[in-house]
């Protein structure tokens, strides 16, 4: 009999890429019955005493598995893959060359996130229009376009639907949530990046992704901050 997620607890926020990747992995590993508590960022739910007792950084995901507390999304995902390896599809291949490729893509995601989110999108989200340095924004857009071209090239080289070229892997679980957040905020992938556009369409239809899709993405449209990037 497969293990379940009944002794697990995940505090998460809707739209958070780190939370979403953990939720995707939970679905892939057949652990969808993990207890999940949705917090409100606007109400500073991530700074509540309930979460701070488990995660002194006051961040989500905050993940409890039995007596273990794992609060970094990469760590939580890797723990789930290692502990429940026999459940669901293998998210990290055993074959050395494929494993190396998947690990490489996984750990490139923070660089993608920095250029896309910290160096560009967050400025639109958290600054007033008159506070934006237009020259800095122009450079940020150019850097994001270069970064997207790199990931387009990875998909061309892989020659398949997913980043590995074979099946869905941990690299996709790590990368897709950030890409989806950019698309929600106006990024148009096609026709400049046809492989990324096809990738987005395919992964967005995957059951684990659909089941964990951020609720507010379904309820409202995002801003068009990135509509003029490409």
mmCIF file of C-alpha atoms in Angstrom:
data_model
loop_
_atom_site.group_PDB
_atom_site.id
_atom_site.type_symbol
_atom_site.label_atom_id
_atom_site.label_comp_id
_atom_site.label_asym_id
_atom_site.label_seq_id
_atom_site.Cartn_x
_atom_site.Cartn_y
_atom_site.Cartn_z
ATOM 1 C CA UNK A 1 0.000 0.000 0.000
ATOM 2 C CA UNK A 2 1.311 3.432 -0.917
ATOM 3 C CA UNK A 3 2.181 5.932 1.777
ATOM 4 C CA UNK A 4 -0.122 8.921 2.121
ATOM 5 C CA UNK A 5 0.353 12.518 3.171
ATOM 6 C CA UNK A 6 -1.896 12.339 6.228
ATOM 7 C CA UNK A 7 0.964 13.059 8.642
ATOM 8 C CA UNK A 8 2.018 16.128 6.641
ATOM 9 C CA UNK A 9 1.106 19.790 6.982
ATOM 10 C CA UNK A 10 1.896 22.487 4.422
ATOM 11 C CA UNK A 11 1.393 26.195 5.003
ATOM 12 C CA UNK A 12 1.250 27.881 1.622
ATOM 13 C CA UNK A 13 0.346 31.093 -0.158
ATOM 14 C CA UNK A 14 -1.544 31.312 -3.445
ATOM 15 C CA UNK A 15 0.727 32.285 -6.333
ATOM 16 C CA UNK A 16 3.969 31.672 -4.450
ATOM 17 C CA UNK A 17 6.311 29.790 -6.803
ATOM 18 C CA UNK A 18 8.163 28.050 -3.931
ATOM 19 C CA UNK A 19 4.847 26.850 -2.471
ATOM 20 C CA UNK A 20 3.559 25.759 -5.851
ATOM 21 C CA UNK A 21 6.583 23.590 -6.624
ATOM 22 C CA UNK A 22 6.127 21.692 -3.338
ATOM 23 C CA UNK A 23 2.438 21.204 -4.097
ATOM 24 C CA UNK A 24 3.224 19.881 -7.572
ATOM 25 C CA UNK A 25 5.641 17.335 -6.111
ATOM 26 C CA UNK A 26 3.095 16.273 -3.489
ATOM 27 C CA UNK A 27 0.610 15.589 -6.296
ATOM 28 C CA UNK A 28 3.166 13.738 -8.415
ATOM 29 C CA UNK A 29 4.068 11.517 -5.451
ATOM 30 C CA UNK A 30 0.468 10.631 -4.631
ATOM 31 C CA UNK A 31 0.497 12.670 -1.420
ATOM 32 C CA UNK A 32 -2.389 14.971 -2.271
ATOM 33 C CA UNK A 33 -4.085 14.260 1.067
ATOM 34 C CA UNK A 34 -1.396 16.280 2.836
ATOM 35 C CA UNK A 35 -3.139 18.831 5.070
ATOM 36 C CA UNK A 36 -2.770 22.290 3.542
ATOM 37 C CA UNK A 37 -3.354 25.615 5.245
ATOM 38 C CA UNK A 38 -3.677 28.620 2.941
ATOM 39 C CA UNK A 39 -2.289 31.843 4.392
ATOM 40 C CA UNK A 40 -2.941 35.404 3.254
ATOM 41 C CA UNK A 41 0.110 37.443 2.330
ATOM 42 C CA UNK A 42 -1.883 40.686 2.549
ATOM 43 C CA UNK A 43 -2.817 39.814 6.141
ATOM 44 C CA UNK A 44 0.804 38.818 6.863
ATOM 45 C CA UNK A 45 -0.273 35.278 7.652
ATOM 46 C CA UNK A 46 3.291 34.107 7.030
ATOM 47 C CA UNK A 47 4.364 36.176 10.063
ATOM 48 C CA UNK A 48 1.787 34.614 12.393
ATOM 49 C CA UNK A 49 2.855 32.972 15.647
ATOM 50 C CA UNK A 50 1.607 29.650 14.268
ATOM 51 C CA UNK A 51 4.111 29.749 11.423
ATOM 52 C CA UNK A 52 6.941 31.455 13.298
ATOM 53 C CA UNK A 53 6.983 28.570 15.768
ATOM 54 C CA UNK A 54 7.878 26.274 12.872
ATOM 55 C CA UNK A 55 9.737 28.668 10.620
ATOM 56 C CA UNK A 56 11.621 31.543 12.317
ATOM 57 C CA UNK A 57 12.093 33.215 8.944
ATOM 58 C CA UNK A 58 8.339 33.738 8.691
ATOM 59 C CA UNK A 59 8.109 32.420 5.152
ATOM 60 C CA UNK A 60 6.117 29.888 3.185
ATOM 61 C CA UNK A 61 6.236 27.117 2.309
ATOM 62 C CA UNK A 62 6.432 25.916 5.867
ATOM 63 C CA UNK A 63 6.272 22.142 5.669
ATOM 64 C CA UNK A 64 5.889 19.599 8.449
ATOM 65 C CA UNK A 65 6.269 15.876 7.779
ATOM 66 C CA UNK A 66 5.752 13.899 10.966
ATOM 67 C CA UNK A 67 8.296 15.377 13.378
ATOM 68 C CA UNK A 68 10.396 16.871 10.577
ATOM 69 C CA UNK A 69 10.157 20.525 9.631
ATOM 70 C CA UNK A 70 11.452 21.488 6.190
ATOM 71 C CA UNK A 71 11.016 25.106 5.212
ATOM 72 C CA UNK A 72 13.010 25.510 2.010
ATOM 73 C CA UNK A 73 11.076 24.472 -1.085
ATOM 74 C CA UNK A 74 14.071 22.849 -2.808
ATOM 75 C CA UNK A 75 14.817 20.841 0.341
ATOM 76 C CA UNK A 76 11.172 19.800 0.754
ATOM 77 C CA UNK A 77 10.908 18.661 -2.871
ATOM 78 C CA UNK A 78 14.133 16.690 -2.735
ATOM 79 C CA UNK A 79 13.121 15.102 0.566
ATOM 80 C CA UNK A 80 9.780 14.012 -0.904
ATOM 81 C CA UNK A 81 11.434 12.530 -3.985
ATOM 82 C CA UNK A 82 13.995 10.632 -1.933
ATOM 83 C CA UNK A 83 11.545 9.385 0.700
ATOM 84 C CA UNK A 84 8.715 8.438 -1.685
ATOM 85 C CA UNK A 85 10.846 7.392 -4.640
ATOM 86 C CA UNK A 86 8.689 4.356 -5.374
ATOM 87 C CA UNK A 87 5.509 6.435 -5.615
ATOM 88 C CA UNK A 88 4.552 8.231 -8.788
ATOM 89 C CA UNK A 89 7.006 8.932 -11.578
ATOM 90 C CA UNK A 90 10.713 9.309 -10.741
ATOM 91 C CA UNK A 91 11.323 13.056 -10.727
ATOM 92 C CA UNK A 92 15.108 12.714 -10.758
ATOM 93 C CA UNK A 93 16.348 10.132 -13.298
ATOM 94 C CA UNK A 94 18.807 7.458 -12.209
ATOM 95 C CA UNK A 95 20.713 7.414 -15.498
ATOM 96 C CA UNK A 96 23.840 9.580 -14.885
ATOM 97 C CA UNK A 97 23.664 11.892 -17.901
ATOM 98 C CA UNK A 98 19.949 12.606 -17.497
ATOM 99 C CA UNK A 99 20.328 13.031 -13.749
ATOM 100 C CA UNK A 100 23.118 15.547 -14.257
ATOM 101 C CA UNK A 101 21.003 17.488 -16.743
ATOM 102 C CA UNK A 102 17.962 17.588 -14.451
ATOM 103 C CA UNK A 103 20.039 18.682 -11.470
ATOM 104 C CA UNK A 104 21.683 21.388 -13.563
ATOM 105 C CA UNK A 105 18.320 22.798 -14.658
ATOM 106 C CA UNK A 106 16.920 22.599 -11.114
ATOM 107 C CA UNK A 107 19.723 24.674 -9.678
ATOM 108 C CA UNK A 108 19.616 27.196 -12.510
ATOM 109 C CA UNK A 109 16.083 28.175 -11.519
ATOM 110 C CA UNK A 110 17.242 30.681 -8.837
ATOM 111 C CA UNK A 111 19.173 32.588 -11.529
ATOM 112 C CA UNK A 112 16.053 32.663 -13.700
ATOM 113 C CA UNK A 113 13.953 33.780 -10.735
ATOM 114 C CA UNK A 114 16.344 36.591 -9.824
ATOM 115 C CA UNK A 115 16.365 38.080 -13.304
ATOM 116 C CA UNK A 116 12.634 37.638 -13.815
ATOM 117 C CA UNK A 117 11.263 38.495 -10.395
ATOM 118 C CA UNK A 118 13.739 40.326 -8.172
ATOM 119 C CA UNK A 119 15.385 42.412 -10.904
ATOM 120 C CA UNK A 120 12.213 43.255 -12.830
ATOM 121 C CA UNK A 121 8.711 42.112 -11.917
ATOM 122 C CA UNK A 122 8.920 42.914 -8.202
ATOM 123 C CA UNK A 123 9.904 46.500 -9.099
ATOM 124 C CA UNK A 124 6.647 46.884 -11.020
ATOM 125 C CA UNK A 125 4.672 45.221 -8.246
ATOM 126 C CA UNK A 126 6.058 47.076 -5.240
ATOM 127 C CA UNK A 127 7.048 50.507 -6.551
ATOM 128 C CA UNK A 128 4.945 53.398 -7.799
ATOM 129 C CA UNK A 129 5.326 54.160 -11.524
ATOM 130 C CA UNK A 130 7.040 57.460 -10.785
ATOM 131 C CA UNK A 131 9.608 55.659 -8.601
ATOM 132 C CA UNK A 132 10.800 53.354 -11.381
ATOM 133 C CA UNK A 133 14.217 53.926 -12.915
ATOM 134 C CA UNK A 134 13.362 53.544 -16.599
ATOM 135 C CA UNK A 135 16.934 52.820 -17.640
ATOM 136 C CA UNK A 136 17.133 50.073 -15.025
ATOM 137 C CA UNK A 137 13.807 48.662 -16.197
ATOM 138 C CA UNK A 138 15.049 48.650 -19.810
ATOM 139 C CA UNK A 139 18.155 46.703 -18.789
ATOM 140 C CA UNK A 140 16.021 44.331 -16.712
ATOM 141 C CA UNK A 141 13.788 43.559 -19.672
ATOM 142 C CA UNK A 142 16.786 42.896 -21.901
ATOM 143 C CA UNK A 143 18.299 40.581 -19.272
ATOM 144 C CA UNK A 144 15.029 38.662 -18.942
ATOM 145 C CA UNK A 145 14.804 38.264 -22.716
ATOM 146 C CA UNK A 146 18.349 36.836 -22.754
ATOM 147 C CA UNK A 147 17.458 34.464 -19.925
ATOM 148 C CA UNK A 148 14.327 33.260 -21.711
ATOM 149 C CA UNK A 149 16.392 32.651 -24.851
ATOM 150 C CA UNK A 150 18.663 30.408 -22.801
ATOM 151 C CA UNK A 151 15.717 28.290 -21.598
ATOM 152 C CA UNK A 152 14.301 28.205 -25.128
ATOM 153 C CA UNK A 153 17.644 26.757 -26.187
ATOM 154 C CA UNK A 154 17.484 24.119 -23.460
ATOM 155 C CA UNK A 155 14.129 22.948 -24.794
ATOM 156 C CA UNK A 156 15.411 22.884 -28.370
ATOM 157 C CA UNK A 157 18.386 20.803 -27.274
ATOM 158 C CA UNK A 158 16.211 18.477 -25.169
ATOM 159 C CA UNK A 159 14.032 17.751 -28.195
ATOM 160 C CA UNK A 160 10.916 16.862 -26.203
ATOM 161 C CA UNK A 161 8.035 18.349 -24.296
ATOM 162 C CA UNK A 162 9.889 18.794 -21.018
ATOM 163 C CA UNK A 163 13.233 20.236 -19.964
ATOM 164 C CA UNK A 164 14.828 16.794 -19.763
ATOM 165 C CA UNK A 165 13.599 15.754 -23.189
ATOM 166 C CA UNK A 166 11.947 12.691 -21.655
ATOM 167 C CA UNK A 167 9.252 12.757 -19.017
ATOM 168 C CA UNK A 168 8.268 15.383 -16.467
ATOM 169 C CA UNK A 169 11.024 15.825 -13.860
ATOM 170 C CA UNK A 170 11.920 17.889 -10.829
ATOM 171 C CA UNK A 171 13.420 20.470 -13.180
ATOM 172 C CA UNK A 172 9.926 21.164 -14.518
ATOM 173 C CA UNK A 173 8.425 21.275 -11.027
ATOM 174 C CA UNK A 174 11.017 23.910 -10.102
ATOM 175 C CA UNK A 175 10.913 25.982 -13.303
ATOM 176 C CA UNK A 176 7.268 26.053 -14.337
ATOM 177 C CA UNK A 177 5.751 27.977 -11.375
ATOM 178 C CA UNK A 178 7.987 30.981 -11.997
ATOM 179 C CA UNK A 179 7.315 30.877 -15.746
ATOM 180 C CA UNK A 180 3.569 30.715 -15.058
ATOM 181 C CA UNK A 181 3.807 33.737 -12.744
ATOM 182 C CA UNK A 182 5.465 35.712 -15.533
ATOM 183 C CA UNK A 183 2.789 34.680 -18.038
ATOM 184 C CA UNK A 184 0.112 35.756 -15.574
ATOM 185 C CA UNK A 185 1.806 39.143 -15.434
ATOM 186 C CA UNK A 186 1.646 39.699 -19.150
ATOM 187 C CA UNK A 187 4.646 37.870 -20.615
ATOM 188 C CA UNK A 188 3.879 36.719 -24.165
ATOM 189 C CA UNK A 189 6.078 33.750 -25.058
ATOM 190 C CA UNK A 190 5.046 33.198 -28.649
ATOM 191 C CA UNK A 191 6.103 33.725 -31.385
ATOM 192 C CA UNK A 192 9.519 34.808 -30.060
ATOM 193 C CA UNK A 193 9.963 31.665 -27.969
ATOM 194 C CA UNK A 194 7.803 28.931 -29.570
ATOM 195 C CA UNK A 195 9.336 26.083 -27.544
ATOM 196 C CA UNK A 196 8.668 27.865 -24.267
ATOM 197 C CA UNK A 197 5.135 28.670 -25.409
ATOM 198 C CA UNK A 198 4.474 25.000 -26.232
ATOM 199 C CA UNK A 199 6.118 23.978 -22.968
ATOM 200 C CA UNK A 200 3.866 26.306 -20.976
ATOM 201 C CA UNK A 201 0.754 24.964 -22.691
ATOM 202 C CA UNK A 202 1.754 21.329 -22.111
ATOM 203 C CA UNK A 203 2.821 21.631 -18.468
ATOM 204 C CA UNK A 204 -0.160 23.783 -17.536
ATOM 205 C CA UNK A 205 -2.419 20.871 -18.533
ATOM 206 C CA UNK A 206 -0.564 18.285 -16.431
ATOM 207 C CA UNK A 207 -2.890 16.922 -13.680
ATOM 208 C CA UNK A 208 -0.478 17.711 -10.828
ATOM 209 C CA UNK A 209 -0.199 21.299 -12.054
ATOM 210 C CA UNK A 210 -3.938 21.699 -12.615
ATOM 211 C CA UNK A 211 -4.768 20.358 -9.152
ATOM 212 C CA UNK A 212 -2.325 22.745 -7.489
ATOM 213 C CA UNK A 213 -3.072 25.786 -9.685
ATOM 214 C CA UNK A 214 -3.154 28.938 -7.497
ATOM 215 C CA UNK A 215 -6.781 29.752 -6.668
ATOM 216 C CA UNK A 216 -6.491 33.469 -7.312
ATOM 217 C CA UNK A 217 -5.014 32.795 -10.761
ATOM 218 C CA UNK A 218 -8.389 31.267 -11.618
ATOM 219 C CA UNK A 219 -10.424 34.004 -9.948
ATOM 220 C CA UNK A 220 -8.794 37.110 -11.403
ATOM 221 C CA UNK A 221 -6.534 38.291 -14.184
ATOM 222 C CA UNK A 222 -2.985 39.374 -13.476
ATOM 223 C CA UNK A 223 -1.470 42.746 -14.283
ATOM 224 C CA UNK A 224 0.178 43.236 -17.660
ATOM 225 C CA UNK A 225 3.515 44.397 -16.270
ATOM 226 C CA UNK A 226 5.587 42.314 -18.708
ATOM 227 C CA UNK A 227 3.513 42.756 -21.862
ATOM 228 C CA UNK A 228 6.238 44.749 -23.618
ATOM 229 C CA UNK A 229 9.249 42.589 -22.690
ATOM 230 C CA UNK A 230 9.397 40.716 -26.023
#
